[in-house]
Amino acid sequence: MAFQHVLLIVELNLESLQRVLGPEGVLGQSNERRKVTHIKKLCQAGFAPGRITVRKMAFHFAEKLNIKHTFLKETGKAGIQWLRSFIERNPDLSIRQSEGLSLARALGMNRLEVANFFKLLKHVLLENNLIDRPSNIFDMDEAGIQPINKPSKVVAPKGANDVQILTSRERGENVTVIGCCNAGGVFLQPVLILKGVNRKPEFSNGLPAGSSIYMTKKIFLYHIRTLKWLREHCIPRKPPGKTLLIIEHSLHCSDLEMLEIAN
């Protein structure tokens, strides 16, 4: 009897520890967890709901389950204060800045497309005896950056209309960086593509040894600059034998001149 009495006390204490301090919320703890699970599934599918959408979902959820609530029926959504409390009660959720994803990338990320890609990759690796040669498998990508310092948050008087801080310029010129590494973790020196004609010595300040700088009148000439990178930067540094180069842009895969250089 004493053992059963102690076991009952332990179970009661565990139940009390699982309770959340403060008000339970309009929807109730169990219903809120269902809502959290639904939000997570939407995020995994690439349809993360916005703040207004979450508030509308809460209103329709309460209406469907006939839960007594104080949400405004005129707007058809929960209040902003409810959303803040909902986030506080469920710390596994947070308000984040979303990132754009193109429709083409979203359509490509499905089980069939991914399986076909790795099937083709395995075939190419086996056909060219590269399955156990990671130093001969390279991945190349380009990224555009703007070299200007981002203004930080500052302390200013309340009601101030103009709160400014000095930057190098209001809008920077786009600088393209070409990066490439192999499956063994070895990186090629980066290549910077700058808009202009005259190359100045200070452009190379702080760059790793062996890096290159290309000057071009038009920064968006993908074809010309990639050919130059392949001839002058990649081929002289590649290991002997066949090499697989994976380029992130499909435009280069159908270019005749690039295919001739690769052969």
Short mmCIF file of N, CA and C in Angstrom, two decimals, residues 15 21 32 40 52 54 87-88 93-94 102 122 124 126 138-139 144 153 157-158 164 184 195 220 226 231 240 259:
data_model
loop_
_atom_site.label_atom_id
_atom_site.label_comp_id
_atom_site.label_asym_id
_atom_site.label_seq_id
_atom_site.Cartn_x
_atom_site.Cartn_y
_atom_site.Cartn_z
N GLU A 15 1.91 15.19 -13.56
CA GLU A 15 0.84 15.89 -14.25
C GLU A 15 0.88 17.38 -13.97
N LEU A 21 2.04 27.41 -16.89
CA LEU A 21 1.67 28.48 -15.99
C LEU A 21 0.91 29.57 -16.74
N GLU A 32 -4.33 23.97 -29.12
CA GLU A 32 -3.19 24.78 -29.57
C GLU A 32 -2.07 23.90 -30.10
N LYS A 40 3.50 23.61 -38.48
CA LYS A 40 4.79 22.99 -38.82
C LYS A 40 4.69 22.22 -40.14
N ILE A 52 -1.27 37.23 -40.08
CA ILE A 52 -2.71 37.41 -40.28
C ILE A 52 -3.38 36.06 -40.57
N VAL A 54 -2.45 33.11 -39.48
CA VAL A 54 -2.54 32.36 -38.22
C VAL A 54 -3.70 32.87 -37.38
N ILE A 87 2.45 32.63 -29.26
CA ILE A 87 3.87 32.40 -29.49
C ILE A 87 4.59 32.16 -28.16
N GLU A 88 4.22 32.90 -27.12
CA GLU A 88 4.85 32.72 -25.81
C GLU A 88 4.52 31.35 -25.21
N LEU A 93 7.68 27.78 -31.75
CA LEU A 93 7.33 28.64 -32.88
C LEU A 93 7.91 30.03 -32.66
N SER A 94 8.18 30.72 -33.72
CA SER A 94 8.68 32.10 -33.64
C SER A 94 8.31 32.82 -34.93
N SER A 102 11.75 30.30 -55.67
CA SER A 102 11.12 30.33 -56.99
C SER A 102 10.26 29.10 -57.21
N LYS A 122 24.83 9.05 -60.28
CA LYS A 122 25.51 7.77 -60.07
C LYS A 122 25.97 7.16 -61.38
N VAL A 124 26.79 8.77 -64.17
CA VAL A 124 27.94 9.53 -64.67
C VAL A 124 29.20 9.19 -63.89
N LEU A 126 29.91 6.37 -62.27
CA LEU A 126 30.37 5.02 -62.59
C LEU A 126 30.95 4.95 -64.00
N PHE A 138 33.62 18.46 -58.84
CA PHE A 138 33.56 19.87 -58.44
C PHE A 138 32.13 20.40 -58.56
N ASP A 139 31.83 21.36 -57.71
CA ASP A 139 30.55 22.08 -57.76
C ASP A 139 30.85 23.57 -57.81
N GLY A 144 25.72 37.00 -56.18
CA GLY A 144 25.83 38.45 -56.31
C GLY A 144 25.72 39.12 -54.95
N LYS A 153 20.84 49.16 -35.93
CA LYS A 153 19.84 49.84 -35.13
C LYS A 153 20.52 50.80 -34.16
N PRO A 157 15.80 59.79 -30.28
CA PRO A 157 14.64 60.32 -29.56
C PRO A 157 13.34 59.81 -30.14
N LYS A 158 12.34 59.62 -29.29
CA LYS A 158 11.03 59.20 -29.76
C LYS A 158 10.41 60.27 -30.66
N GLN A 164 19.42 58.84 -39.42
CA GLN A 164 20.34 58.43 -40.47
C GLN A 164 21.70 58.08 -39.88
N GLY A 184 36.08 16.56 -51.97
CA GLY A 184 37.06 16.31 -50.92
C GLY A 184 37.23 17.48 -49.98
N LYS A 195 32.07 45.45 -62.25
CA LYS A 195 31.62 46.25 -63.38
C LYS A 195 32.60 47.39 -63.60
N PHE A 220 26.02 41.25 -66.17
CA PHE A 220 25.14 40.11 -66.29
C PHE A 220 25.46 39.23 -67.50
N THR A 226 31.71 32.98 -67.52
CA THR A 226 31.87 31.59 -67.11
C THR A 226 32.85 30.87 -68.02
N ARG A 231 38.27 28.48 -68.67
CA ARG A 231 39.56 28.39 -69.36
C ARG A 231 40.73 28.76 -68.46
N PRO A 240 44.61 15.76 -62.60
CA PRO A 240 44.65 15.01 -63.87
C PRO A 240 43.50 14.02 -63.98
N LEU A 259 30.74 23.25 -74.04
CA LEU A 259 30.86 21.80 -74.19
C LEU A 259 32.14 21.42 -74.92
#
